[in-house]
């Protein structure tokens, strides 16, 4: 067959930048905050029982110094998460040391002054209600858990910064680290605390989201999905033709992780899910469906390169359907992007992605009709996926 100079092989068309941007869209959570009016001091509260032990005094002073640094970092106009994470990383072991001392030597853990820890939630932050509601507790475990959760969310914010800078490998590591910290909270720290607490069930409605097992287990799935998103973005950002088959599997896995996040949150902590910013839940719905679409898109690109032209066309066709705006709240497709929605920033990328798929699909259908004559089968696509 003689080709004109204007002939372009559809299989060699590169993916547009919009695919990279949609693949790497993530959410940045606020962090929990210590109440600015909180003026507690470990050294003052444990003065009597620690004054004859120089190592204990040093530990109390270190805890107070690190906590002041944490409060100062939170009080600044723009939180520098690298500094905050460093302070939290140094503070958490000291609090744990104090906690263990009180646990194994309760007779000497006599307070000269009550310790009342006061924190607000980062996960429950709502853009429609920016006033922070602080929750108080005298439990050292409360302080430890909120510090660990803040550390996880601060590390995730470092990941978001890396994503913005285009350093996707670093972002992936940060999100995976956040996932591991929430897994530690959900599978180890919180179950042990709750097992020794007689009131935890009664306090479900009053406690912060970060102190609930179900929330932490759900957050683990969210950050594992975000880590995989960065892995996809890393591959897409490299020059040359990517491994589309791998990207398709990763995108399908991301959608599955996000779905597990929603079902875990809803089933294990419905009270706290009702406090989440509605725009965040809309974003998660958007991401689940766009990842389904991207999984089909990458699958189609892989199949075309492997000369399975009919099934490739069916996969791209399914990807275009998954990327349409749904006509009903429970229907298939993407949620409608309202004019005031944060998703407006993704509207141009979504439009370019849709145009690209339509153009690619038309080109492939033409080539198949004139050259390859493969049967287009939607059922084969479903068999490959499931």
mmCIF file of C-alpha atoms in Angstrom:
data_model
loop_
_atom_site.group_PDB
_atom_site.id
_atom_site.type_symbol
_atom_site.label_atom_id
_atom_site.label_comp_id
_atom_site.label_asym_id
_atom_site.label_seq_id
_atom_site.Cartn_x
_atom_site.Cartn_y
_atom_site.Cartn_z
ATOM 1 C CA UNK A 1 0.000 0.000 0.000
ATOM 2 C CA UNK A 2 1.369 3.415 -0.958
ATOM 3 C CA UNK A 3 0.997 6.006 1.832
ATOM 4 C CA UNK A 4 0.844 9.742 1.356
ATOM 5 C CA UNK A 5 3.215 12.078 3.186
ATOM 6 C CA UNK A 6 0.325 13.121 5.434
ATOM 7 C CA UNK A 7 -0.429 9.570 6.639
ATOM 8 C CA UNK A 8 -0.149 9.176 10.410
ATOM 9 C CA UNK A 9 -0.216 5.743 12.017
ATOM 10 C CA UNK A 10 -2.817 5.962 14.775
ATOM 11 C CA UNK A 11 -0.875 3.532 16.958
ATOM 12 C CA UNK A 12 2.078 5.924 17.099
ATOM 13 C CA UNK A 13 0.041 8.931 18.301
ATOM 14 C CA UNK A 14 1.308 9.869 21.742
ATOM 15 C CA UNK A 15 -0.957 10.425 24.706
ATOM 16 C CA UNK A 16 -1.757 14.109 25.359
ATOM 17 C CA UNK A 17 -0.655 15.982 28.483
ATOM 18 C CA UNK A 18 -4.248 15.912 29.695
ATOM 19 C CA UNK A 19 -3.902 12.152 30.318
ATOM 20 C CA UNK A 20 -0.958 12.806 32.634
ATOM 21 C CA UNK A 21 -2.782 15.577 34.481
ATOM 22 C CA UNK A 22 -5.965 13.578 34.954
ATOM 23 C CA UNK A 23 -3.972 10.549 36.091
ATOM 24 C CA UNK A 24 -2.150 12.582 38.747
ATOM 25 C CA UNK A 25 -5.086 14.571 40.191
ATOM 26 C CA UNK A 26 -5.035 14.152 43.986
ATOM 27 C CA UNK A 27 -6.554 15.777 47.068
ATOM 28 C CA UNK A 28 -4.649 17.800 49.652
ATOM 29 C CA UNK A 29 -6.018 17.396 53.178
ATOM 30 C CA UNK A 30 -5.712 20.003 55.890
ATOM 31 C CA UNK A 31 -3.779 18.921 58.967
ATOM 32 C CA UNK A 32 -5.085 18.647 62.530
ATOM 33 C CA UNK A 33 -4.276 21.708 64.656
ATOM 34 C CA UNK A 34 -3.372 22.107 68.311
ATOM 35 C CA UNK A 35 -5.601 24.622 70.046
ATOM 36 C CA UNK A 36 -3.610 27.911 70.215
ATOM 37 C CA UNK A 37 -4.988 28.433 73.735
ATOM 38 C CA UNK A 38 -3.481 25.110 74.821
ATOM 39 C CA UNK A 39 -0.668 26.005 77.248
ATOM 40 C CA UNK A 40 0.166 22.584 78.693
ATOM 41 C CA UNK A 41 3.640 21.677 79.950
ATOM 42 C CA UNK A 42 4.858 18.137 80.570
ATOM 43 C CA UNK A 43 7.661 19.416 82.790
ATOM 44 C CA UNK A 44 5.240 21.363 85.005
ATOM 45 C CA UNK A 45 2.645 18.585 85.184
ATOM 46 C CA UNK A 46 5.170 15.847 86.028
ATOM 47 C CA UNK A 47 7.367 18.046 88.215
ATOM 48 C CA UNK A 48 7.083 16.137 91.508
ATOM 49 C CA UNK A 49 7.551 12.631 90.140
ATOM 50 C CA UNK A 50 10.376 13.579 87.766
ATOM 51 C CA UNK A 51 12.494 16.084 89.728
ATOM 52 C CA UNK A 52 14.798 13.418 91.124
ATOM 53 C CA UNK A 53 15.386 11.799 87.708
ATOM 54 C CA UNK A 54 17.553 13.800 85.332
ATOM 55 C CA UNK A 55 16.697 11.619 82.326
ATOM 56 C CA UNK A 56 12.966 12.045 82.966
ATOM 57 C CA UNK A 57 13.342 15.816 83.308
ATOM 58 C CA UNK A 58 15.260 15.906 80.026
ATOM 59 C CA UNK A 59 12.509 13.885 78.305
ATOM 60 C CA UNK A 60 9.815 16.240 79.630
ATOM 61 C CA UNK A 61 11.762 19.291 78.478
ATOM 62 C CA UNK A 62 12.304 17.731 75.058
ATOM 63 C CA UNK A 63 8.573 16.995 74.755
ATOM 64 C CA UNK A 64 7.723 20.601 75.653
ATOM 65 C CA UNK A 65 10.275 22.008 73.196
ATOM 66 C CA UNK A 66 9.102 19.825 70.296
ATOM 67 C CA UNK A 67 5.456 20.613 71.037
ATOM 68 C CA UNK A 68 6.199 24.344 71.000
ATOM 69 C CA UNK A 69 7.885 23.912 67.614
ATOM 70 C CA UNK A 70 4.847 22.030 66.312
ATOM 71 C CA UNK A 71 2.466 24.740 67.535
ATOM 72 C CA UNK A 72 4.659 27.455 66.010
ATOM 73 C CA UNK A 73 4.695 25.654 62.652
ATOM 74 C CA UNK A 74 0.908 25.349 62.745
ATOM 75 C CA UNK A 75 0.440 28.993 63.742
ATOM 76 C CA UNK A 76 2.395 30.342 60.772
ATOM 77 C CA UNK A 77 0.442 31.672 57.791
ATOM 78 C CA UNK A 78 1.637 28.879 55.515
ATOM 79 C CA UNK A 79 2.589 25.582 57.112
ATOM 80 C CA UNK A 80 6.027 24.342 56.050
ATOM 81 C CA UNK A 81 5.360 20.624 56.116
ATOM 82 C CA UNK A 82 8.991 19.530 55.958
ATOM 83 C CA UNK A 83 9.714 21.379 59.227
ATOM 84 C CA UNK A 84 6.458 20.216 60.802
ATOM 85 C CA UNK A 85 7.156 16.587 59.895
ATOM 86 C CA UNK A 86 10.653 16.800 61.373
ATOM 87 C CA UNK A 87 9.316 18.157 64.669
ATOM 88 C CA UNK A 88 6.559 15.534 64.803
ATOM 89 C CA UNK A 89 9.025 12.751 64.026
ATOM 90 C CA UNK A 90 11.084 13.838 67.051
ATOM 91 C CA UNK A 91 8.052 14.469 69.289
ATOM 92 C CA UNK A 92 6.164 11.183 68.794
ATOM 93 C CA UNK A 93 8.829 8.857 70.345
ATOM 94 C CA UNK A 94 9.098 11.121 73.403
ATOM 95 C CA UNK A 95 5.322 11.088 73.971
ATOM 96 C CA UNK A 96 5.358 7.324 73.541
ATOM 97 C CA UNK A 97 8.164 7.083 76.113
ATOM 98 C CA UNK A 98 6.135 9.118 78.624
ATOM 99 C CA UNK A 99 3.068 6.991 77.895
ATOM 100 C CA UNK A 100 4.958 3.744 78.511
ATOM 101 C CA UNK A 101 6.397 5.099 81.756
ATOM 102 C CA UNK A 102 2.898 5.948 82.990
ATOM 103 C CA UNK A 103 1.635 2.531 81.899
ATOM 104 C CA UNK A 104 4.293 0.446 83.647
ATOM 105 C CA UNK A 105 4.843 2.724 86.662
ATOM 106 C CA UNK A 106 1.398 4.195 87.376
ATOM 107 C CA UNK A 107 2.218 4.738 91.045
ATOM 108 C CA UNK A 108 4.817 7.391 90.178
ATOM 109 C CA UNK A 109 2.805 9.043 87.397
ATOM 110 C CA UNK A 110 1.234 11.644 89.656
ATOM 111 C CA UNK A 111 0.413 14.966 88.051
ATOM 112 C CA UNK A 112 0.931 18.324 89.717
ATOM 113 C CA UNK A 113 -1.326 19.868 87.069
ATOM 114 C CA UNK A 114 -3.872 18.255 84.749
ATOM 115 C CA UNK A 115 -2.835 17.702 81.132
ATOM 116 C CA UNK A 116 -5.723 18.553 78.799
ATOM 117 C CA UNK A 117 -4.839 18.073 75.127
ATOM 118 C CA UNK A 118 -6.917 20.038 72.630
ATOM 119 C CA UNK A 119 -6.916 19.340 68.878
ATOM 120 C CA UNK A 120 -9.033 19.999 65.793
ATOM 121 C CA UNK A 121 -9.463 17.524 62.929
ATOM 122 C CA UNK A 122 -7.850 17.871 59.514
ATOM 123 C CA UNK A 123 -9.893 15.157 57.814
ATOM 124 C CA UNK A 124 -13.205 16.695 58.924
ATOM 125 C CA UNK A 125 -12.244 20.148 57.653
ATOM 126 C CA UNK A 126 -15.101 21.669 55.648
ATOM 127 C CA UNK A 127 -14.642 24.635 53.321
ATOM 128 C CA UNK A 128 -18.188 25.749 54.133
ATOM 129 C CA UNK A 129 -17.362 25.910 57.848
ATOM 130 C CA UNK A 130 -13.778 27.048 58.331
ATOM 131 C CA UNK A 131 -14.104 27.582 62.081
ATOM 132 C CA UNK A 132 -12.147 24.848 63.836
ATOM 133 C CA UNK A 133 -13.911 22.869 66.558
ATOM 134 C CA UNK A 134 -11.461 21.569 69.129
ATOM 135 C CA UNK A 135 -11.820 18.298 70.980
ATOM 136 C CA UNK A 136 -10.304 17.943 74.454
ATOM 137 C CA UNK A 137 -8.940 14.870 76.211
ATOM 138 C CA UNK A 138 -6.730 14.106 79.185
ATOM 139 C CA UNK A 139 -5.561 10.850 77.586
ATOM 140 C CA UNK A 140 -1.923 10.718 76.528
ATOM 141 C CA UNK A 141 -3.024 8.260 73.821
ATOM 142 C CA UNK A 142 -5.185 11.014 72.349
ATOM 143 C CA UNK A 143 -2.101 13.229 72.035
ATOM 144 C CA UNK A 144 -0.067 10.371 70.555
ATOM 145 C CA UNK A 145 -2.729 9.388 68.004
ATOM 146 C CA UNK A 146 -3.336 12.967 66.823
ATOM 147 C CA UNK A 147 0.411 13.559 66.543
ATOM 148 C CA UNK A 148 0.852 10.413 64.417
ATOM 149 C CA UNK A 149 -2.141 11.309 62.220
ATOM 150 C CA UNK A 150 -0.799 14.834 61.776
ATOM 151 C CA UNK A 151 2.555 13.360 60.787
ATOM 152 C CA UNK A 152 0.827 11.201 58.150
ATOM 153 C CA UNK A 153 -1.154 14.120 56.718
ATOM 154 C CA UNK A 154 1.900 16.383 56.765
ATOM 155 C CA UNK A 155 3.884 13.769 54.824
ATOM 156 C CA UNK A 156 1.003 13.551 52.333
ATOM 157 C CA UNK A 157 1.150 17.321 51.882
ATOM 158 C CA UNK A 158 4.850 17.008 51.060
ATOM 159 C CA UNK A 159 3.747 14.459 48.453
ATOM 160 C CA UNK A 160 1.256 16.944 47.030
ATOM 161 C CA UNK A 161 4.013 19.566 46.774
ATOM 162 C CA UNK A 162 6.236 17.067 44.941
ATOM 163 C CA UNK A 163 3.372 16.233 42.583
ATOM 164 C CA UNK A 164 2.922 19.922 41.746
ATOM 165 C CA UNK A 165 6.667 20.168 41.085
ATOM 166 C CA UNK A 166 6.522 17.154 38.740
ATOM 167 C CA UNK A 167 8.618 14.934 41.028
ATOM 168 C CA UNK A 168 6.225 11.990 40.807
ATOM 169 C CA UNK A 169 8.597 9.317 42.215
ATOM 170 C CA UNK A 170 9.082 11.339 45.406
ATOM 171 C CA UNK A 171 5.336 12.013 45.617
ATOM 172 C CA UNK A 172 4.654 8.286 45.300
ATOM 173 C CA UNK A 173 7.022 7.532 48.178
ATOM 174 C CA UNK A 174 5.402 10.187 50.376
ATOM 175 C CA UNK A 175 1.875 8.918 49.729
ATOM 176 C CA UNK A 176 2.976 5.324 50.354
ATOM 177 C CA UNK A 177 4.534 6.493 53.630
ATOM 178 C CA UNK A 178 1.266 8.203 54.635
ATOM 179 C CA UNK A 179 -0.608 4.986 53.801
ATOM 180 C CA UNK A 180 1.755 2.992 56.020
ATOM 181 C CA UNK A 181 1.312 5.395 58.942
ATOM 182 C CA UNK A 182 -2.484 5.213 58.724
ATOM 183 C CA UNK A 183 -2.258 1.421 58.497
ATOM 184 C CA UNK A 184 -0.174 1.443 61.687
ATOM 185 C CA UNK A 185 -2.795 3.606 63.390
ATOM 186 C CA UNK A 186 -5.722 1.516 62.169
ATOM 187 C CA UNK A 187 -4.265 -1.936 62.796
ATOM 188 C CA UNK A 188 -2.057 -1.403 65.842
ATOM 189 C CA UNK A 189 -2.293 1.828 67.861
ATOM 190 C CA UNK A 190 -6.033 2.493 67.831
ATOM 191 C CA UNK A 191 -7.246 -1.104 68.403
ATOM 192 C CA UNK A 192 -4.968 -1.344 71.459
ATOM 193 C CA UNK A 193 -6.272 1.973 72.782
ATOM 194 C CA UNK A 194 -9.908 1.112 72.129
ATOM 195 C CA UNK A 195 -9.502 -2.324 73.753
ATOM 196 C CA UNK A 196 -8.557 -0.588 76.999
ATOM 197 C CA UNK A 197 -11.225 2.116 76.781
ATOM 198 C CA UNK A 198 -14.676 1.427 78.190
ATOM 199 C CA UNK A 199 -16.245 4.522 76.657
ATOM 200 C CA UNK A 200 -14.999 4.483 73.073
ATOM 201 C CA UNK A 201 -18.306 3.239 71.628
ATOM 202 C CA UNK A 202 -20.304 5.855 73.529
ATOM 203 C CA UNK A 203 -17.933 8.622 72.395
ATOM 204 C CA UNK A 204 -18.162 7.749 68.676
ATOM 205 C CA UNK A 205 -20.096 10.916 67.812
ATOM 206 C CA UNK A 206 -17.797 13.202 69.785
ATOM 207 C CA UNK A 207 -14.353 11.954 68.794
ATOM 208 C CA UNK A 208 -12.267 13.279 65.920
ATOM 209 C CA UNK A 209 -12.055 11.295 62.696
ATOM 210 C CA UNK A 210 -8.333 10.682 63.169
ATOM 211 C CA UNK A 211 -9.033 8.645 66.327
ATOM 212 C CA UNK A 212 -11.321 6.102 64.638
ATOM 213 C CA UNK A 213 -10.087 2.739 63.376
ATOM 214 C CA UNK A 214 -12.401 2.741 60.344
ATOM 215 C CA UNK A 215 -11.268 6.189 59.213
ATOM 216 C CA UNK A 216 -7.588 5.284 59.429
ATOM 217 C CA UNK A 217 -8.095 2.020 57.540
ATOM 218 C CA UNK A 218 -9.993 3.921 54.852
ATOM 219 C CA UNK A 219 -7.237 6.556 54.614
ATOM 220 C CA UNK A 220 -4.725 3.776 54.068
ATOM 221 C CA UNK A 221 -6.577 2.792 50.866
ATOM 222 C CA UNK A 222 -6.838 6.409 49.734
ATOM 223 C CA UNK A 223 -3.101 7.008 50.011
ATOM 224 C CA UNK A 224 -2.223 3.680 48.403
ATOM 225 C CA UNK A 225 -4.349 4.802 45.443
ATOM 226 C CA UNK A 226 -2.561 8.160 45.355
ATOM 227 C CA UNK A 227 0.837 6.429 45.484
ATOM 228 C CA UNK A 228 -0.196 4.336 42.462
ATOM 229 C CA UNK A 229 -1.380 7.471 40.684
ATOM 230 C CA UNK A 230 2.116 8.875 41.027
ATOM 231 C CA UNK A 231 3.557 5.618 39.656
ATOM 232 C CA UNK A 232 1.342 6.018 36.578
ATOM 233 C CA UNK A 233 2.376 9.657 36.229
ATOM 234 C CA UNK A 234 6.059 8.648 36.467
ATOM 235 C CA UNK A 235 5.671 6.296 33.510
ATOM 236 C CA UNK A 236 3.638 8.787 31.468
ATOM 237 C CA UNK A 237 6.157 11.584 32.024
ATOM 238 C CA UNK A 238 9.011 9.575 30.498
ATOM 239 C CA UNK A 239 9.758 9.985 26.779
ATOM 240 C CA UNK A 240 8.796 7.257 24.346
ATOM 241 C CA UNK A 241 5.919 4.807 24.242
ATOM 242 C CA UNK A 242 4.939 3.676 27.746
ATOM 243 C CA UNK A 243 3.931 0.185 28.799
ATOM 244 C CA UNK A 244 0.215 0.723 28.233
ATOM 245 C CA UNK A 245 -0.721 -2.733 29.516
ATOM 246 C CA UNK A 246 0.929 -1.959 32.870
ATOM 247 C CA UNK A 247 -0.726 1.468 33.030
ATOM 248 C CA UNK A 248 -4.123 -0.098 32.358
ATOM 249 C CA UNK A 249 -3.711 -2.510 35.268
ATOM 250 C CA UNK A 250 -2.469 0.246 37.578
ATOM 251 C CA UNK A 251 -5.395 2.532 36.713
ATOM 252 C CA UNK A 252 -7.899 -0.261 37.333
ATOM 253 C CA UNK A 253 -6.161 -0.929 40.649
ATOM 254 C CA UNK A 254 -6.384 2.766 41.576
ATOM 255 C CA UNK A 255 -10.139 2.777 40.909
ATOM 256 C CA UNK A 256 -10.505 -0.343 43.073
ATOM 257 C CA UNK A 257 -8.507 1.224 45.945
ATOM 258 C CA UNK A 258 -10.633 4.388 45.805
ATOM 259 C CA UNK A 259 -13.828 2.326 45.841
ATOM 260 C CA UNK A 260 -12.514 0.416 48.868
ATOM 261 C CA UNK A 261 -11.746 3.746 50.554
ATOM 262 C CA UNK A 262 -15.376 4.849 50.133
ATOM 263 C CA UNK A 263 -16.937 1.549 51.223
ATOM 264 C CA UNK A 264 -14.612 1.226 54.244
ATOM 265 C CA UNK A 265 -15.265 4.793 55.363
ATOM 266 C CA UNK A 266 -19.027 4.484 54.863
ATOM 267 C CA UNK A 267 -19.373 1.100 56.601
ATOM 268 C CA UNK A 268 -16.949 1.556 59.487
ATOM 269 C CA UNK A 269 -17.357 5.242 60.330
ATOM 270 C CA UNK A 270 -20.556 6.706 58.810
ATOM 271 C CA UNK A 271 -20.742 9.436 61.470
ATOM 272 C CA UNK A 272 -17.425 10.903 60.404
ATOM 273 C CA UNK A 273 -18.070 10.439 56.696
ATOM 274 C CA UNK A 274 -21.027 12.800 57.068
ATOM 275 C CA UNK A 275 -18.585 15.475 58.280
ATOM 276 C CA UNK A 276 -16.310 15.296 55.252
ATOM 277 C CA UNK A 277 -16.288 18.184 52.775
ATOM 278 C CA UNK A 278 -18.901 17.306 50.083
ATOM 279 C CA UNK A 279 -16.578 18.596 47.357
ATOM 280 C CA UNK A 280 -13.998 15.991 48.403
ATOM 281 C CA UNK A 281 -16.535 13.182 48.021
ATOM 282 C CA UNK A 282 -17.440 14.541 44.570
ATOM 283 C CA UNK A 283 -13.735 14.504 43.681
ATOM 284 C CA UNK A 284 -13.451 10.858 44.774
ATOM 285 C CA UNK A 285 -16.451 9.944 42.603
ATOM 286 C CA UNK A 286 -14.822 11.781 39.706
ATOM 287 C CA UNK A 287 -11.475 10.054 40.246
ATOM 288 C CA UNK A 288 -13.001 6.567 40.464
ATOM 289 C CA UNK A 289 -14.735 7.012 37.126
ATOM 290 C CA UNK A 290 -11.870 8.783 35.368
ATOM 291 C CA UNK A 291 -9.512 6.006 36.491
ATOM 292 C CA UNK A 292 -11.947 3.437 35.055
ATOM 293 C CA UNK A 293 -11.877 5.398 31.802
ATOM 294 C CA UNK A 294 -8.079 5.700 31.807
ATOM 295 C CA UNK A 295 -7.758 1.972 32.488
ATOM 296 C CA UNK A 296 -9.838 1.263 29.363
ATOM 297 C CA UNK A 297 -7.914 3.866 27.384
ATOM 298 C CA UNK A 298 -4.534 2.357 28.280
ATOM 299 C CA UNK A 299 -5.907 -1.122 27.597
ATOM 300 C CA UNK A 300 -7.024 0.007 24.139
ATOM 301 C CA UNK A 301 -3.610 1.486 23.359
ATOM 302 C CA UNK A 302 -1.945 -1.768 24.424
ATOM 303 C CA UNK A 303 -4.300 -3.919 22.348
ATOM 304 C CA UNK A 304 -3.784 -1.779 19.248
ATOM 305 C CA UNK A 305 -0.012 -2.135 19.537
ATOM 306 C CA UNK A 306 -0.537 -5.910 19.791
ATOM 307 C CA UNK A 307 -2.558 -5.860 16.557
ATOM 308 C CA UNK A 308 -5.863 -6.690 18.296
ATOM 309 C CA UNK A 309 -7.566 -3.856 16.443
ATOM 310 C CA UNK A 310 -11.237 -4.728 16.954
ATOM 311 C CA UNK A 311 -10.951 -5.184 20.710
ATOM 312 C CA UNK A 312 -8.808 -2.035 20.949
ATOM 313 C CA UNK A 313 -11.561 -0.015 19.283
ATOM 314 C CA UNK A 314 -14.123 -1.484 21.677
ATOM 315 C CA UNK A 315 -11.925 -0.559 24.667
ATOM 316 C CA UNK A 316 -11.522 3.057 23.545
ATOM 317 C CA UNK A 317 -15.250 3.242 22.869
ATOM 318 C CA UNK A 318 -15.929 2.064 26.435
ATOM 319 C CA UNK A 319 -13.402 4.612 27.735
ATOM 320 C CA UNK A 320 -15.318 7.451 26.054
ATOM 321 C CA UNK A 321 -18.550 6.253 27.684
ATOM 322 C CA UNK A 322 -16.900 6.119 31.124
ATOM 323 C CA UNK A 323 -15.649 9.700 30.651
ATOM 324 C CA UNK A 324 -19.083 11.151 29.851
ATOM 325 C CA UNK A 325 -21.015 13.221 32.367
ATOM 326 C CA UNK A 326 -23.647 11.054 34.022
ATOM 327 C CA UNK A 327 -27.303 11.848 33.398
ATOM 328 C CA UNK A 328 -28.507 10.588 36.803
ATOM 329 C CA UNK A 329 -26.887 10.762 40.261
ATOM 330 C CA UNK A 330 -26.380 6.975 40.325
ATOM 331 C CA UNK A 331 -25.715 6.487 36.618
ATOM 332 C CA UNK A 332 -22.480 5.549 34.918
ATOM 333 C CA UNK A 333 -19.997 8.314 34.176
ATOM 334 C CA UNK A 334 -18.546 11.422 35.779
ATOM 335 C CA UNK A 335 -20.396 13.716 38.193
ATOM 336 C CA UNK A 336 -21.441 17.074 36.780
ATOM 337 C CA UNK A 337 -18.814 19.752 37.372
ATOM 338 C CA UNK A 338 -20.562 22.786 38.856
ATOM 339 C CA UNK A 339 -19.310 26.319 38.274
ATOM 340 C CA UNK A 340 -18.129 26.663 41.884
ATOM 341 C CA UNK A 341 -16.600 23.185 42.116
ATOM 342 C CA UNK A 342 -12.829 22.738 42.641
ATOM 343 C CA UNK A 343 -13.082 20.265 39.744
ATOM 344 C CA UNK A 344 -13.376 23.268 37.411
ATOM 345 C CA UNK A 345 -9.575 23.280 37.273
ATOM 346 C CA UNK A 346 -9.749 19.864 35.563
ATOM 347 C CA UNK A 347 -12.421 20.842 33.026
ATOM 348 C CA UNK A 348 -9.936 21.838 30.262
ATOM 349 C CA UNK A 349 -7.985 18.602 30.768
ATOM 350 C CA UNK A 350 -11.170 16.542 30.655
ATOM 351 C CA UNK A 351 -12.280 18.299 27.467
ATOM 352 C CA UNK A 352 -8.907 17.658 25.788
ATOM 353 C CA UNK A 353 -8.958 14.012 26.902
ATOM 354 C CA UNK A 354 -12.415 13.493 25.428
ATOM 355 C CA UNK A 355 -11.432 15.162 22.132
ATOM 356 C CA UNK A 356 -8.300 13.045 21.940
ATOM 357 C CA UNK A 357 -10.262 9.809 22.415
ATOM 358 C CA UNK A 358 -12.857 10.801 19.783
ATOM 359 C CA UNK A 359 -10.086 11.616 17.306
ATOM 360 C CA UNK A 360 -8.223 8.398 18.081
ATOM 361 C CA UNK A 361 -11.373 6.321 17.827
ATOM 362 C CA UNK A 362 -12.297 7.808 14.446
ATOM 363 C CA UNK A 363 -8.791 7.170 13.134
ATOM 364 C CA UNK A 364 -8.777 3.568 14.343
ATOM 365 C CA UNK A 365 -12.250 2.830 13.008
ATOM 366 C CA UNK A 366 -11.204 4.151 9.606
ATOM 367 C CA UNK A 367 -8.016 2.065 9.565
ATOM 368 C CA UNK A 368 -9.915 -1.031 10.663
ATOM 369 C CA UNK A 369 -12.579 -0.531 8.002
ATOM 370 C CA UNK A 370 -10.035 -0.018 5.202
ATOM 371 C CA UNK A 371 -7.140 -2.280 6.217
ATOM 372 C CA UNK A 372 -7.603 -4.674 9.145
ATOM 373 C CA UNK A 373 -11.288 -5.763 9.040
ATOM 374 C CA UNK A 374 -11.308 -6.945 12.684
ATOM 375 C CA UNK A 375 -14.600 -7.550 14.484
ATOM 376 C CA UNK A 376 -15.305 -4.961 17.184
ATOM 377 C CA UNK A 377 -16.324 -6.876 20.312
ATOM 378 C CA UNK A 378 -17.266 -5.232 23.579
ATOM 379 C CA UNK A 379 -17.543 -8.628 25.274
ATOM 380 C CA UNK A 380 -13.843 -9.351 24.711
ATOM 381 C CA UNK A 381 -12.981 -6.101 26.479
ATOM 382 C CA UNK A 382 -15.103 -7.098 29.452
ATOM 383 C CA UNK A 383 -13.480 -10.557 29.514
ATOM 384 C CA UNK A 384 -10.014 -8.982 29.552
ATOM 385 C CA UNK A 385 -10.962 -6.629 32.380
ATOM 386 C CA UNK A 386 -12.840 -9.082 34.552
#
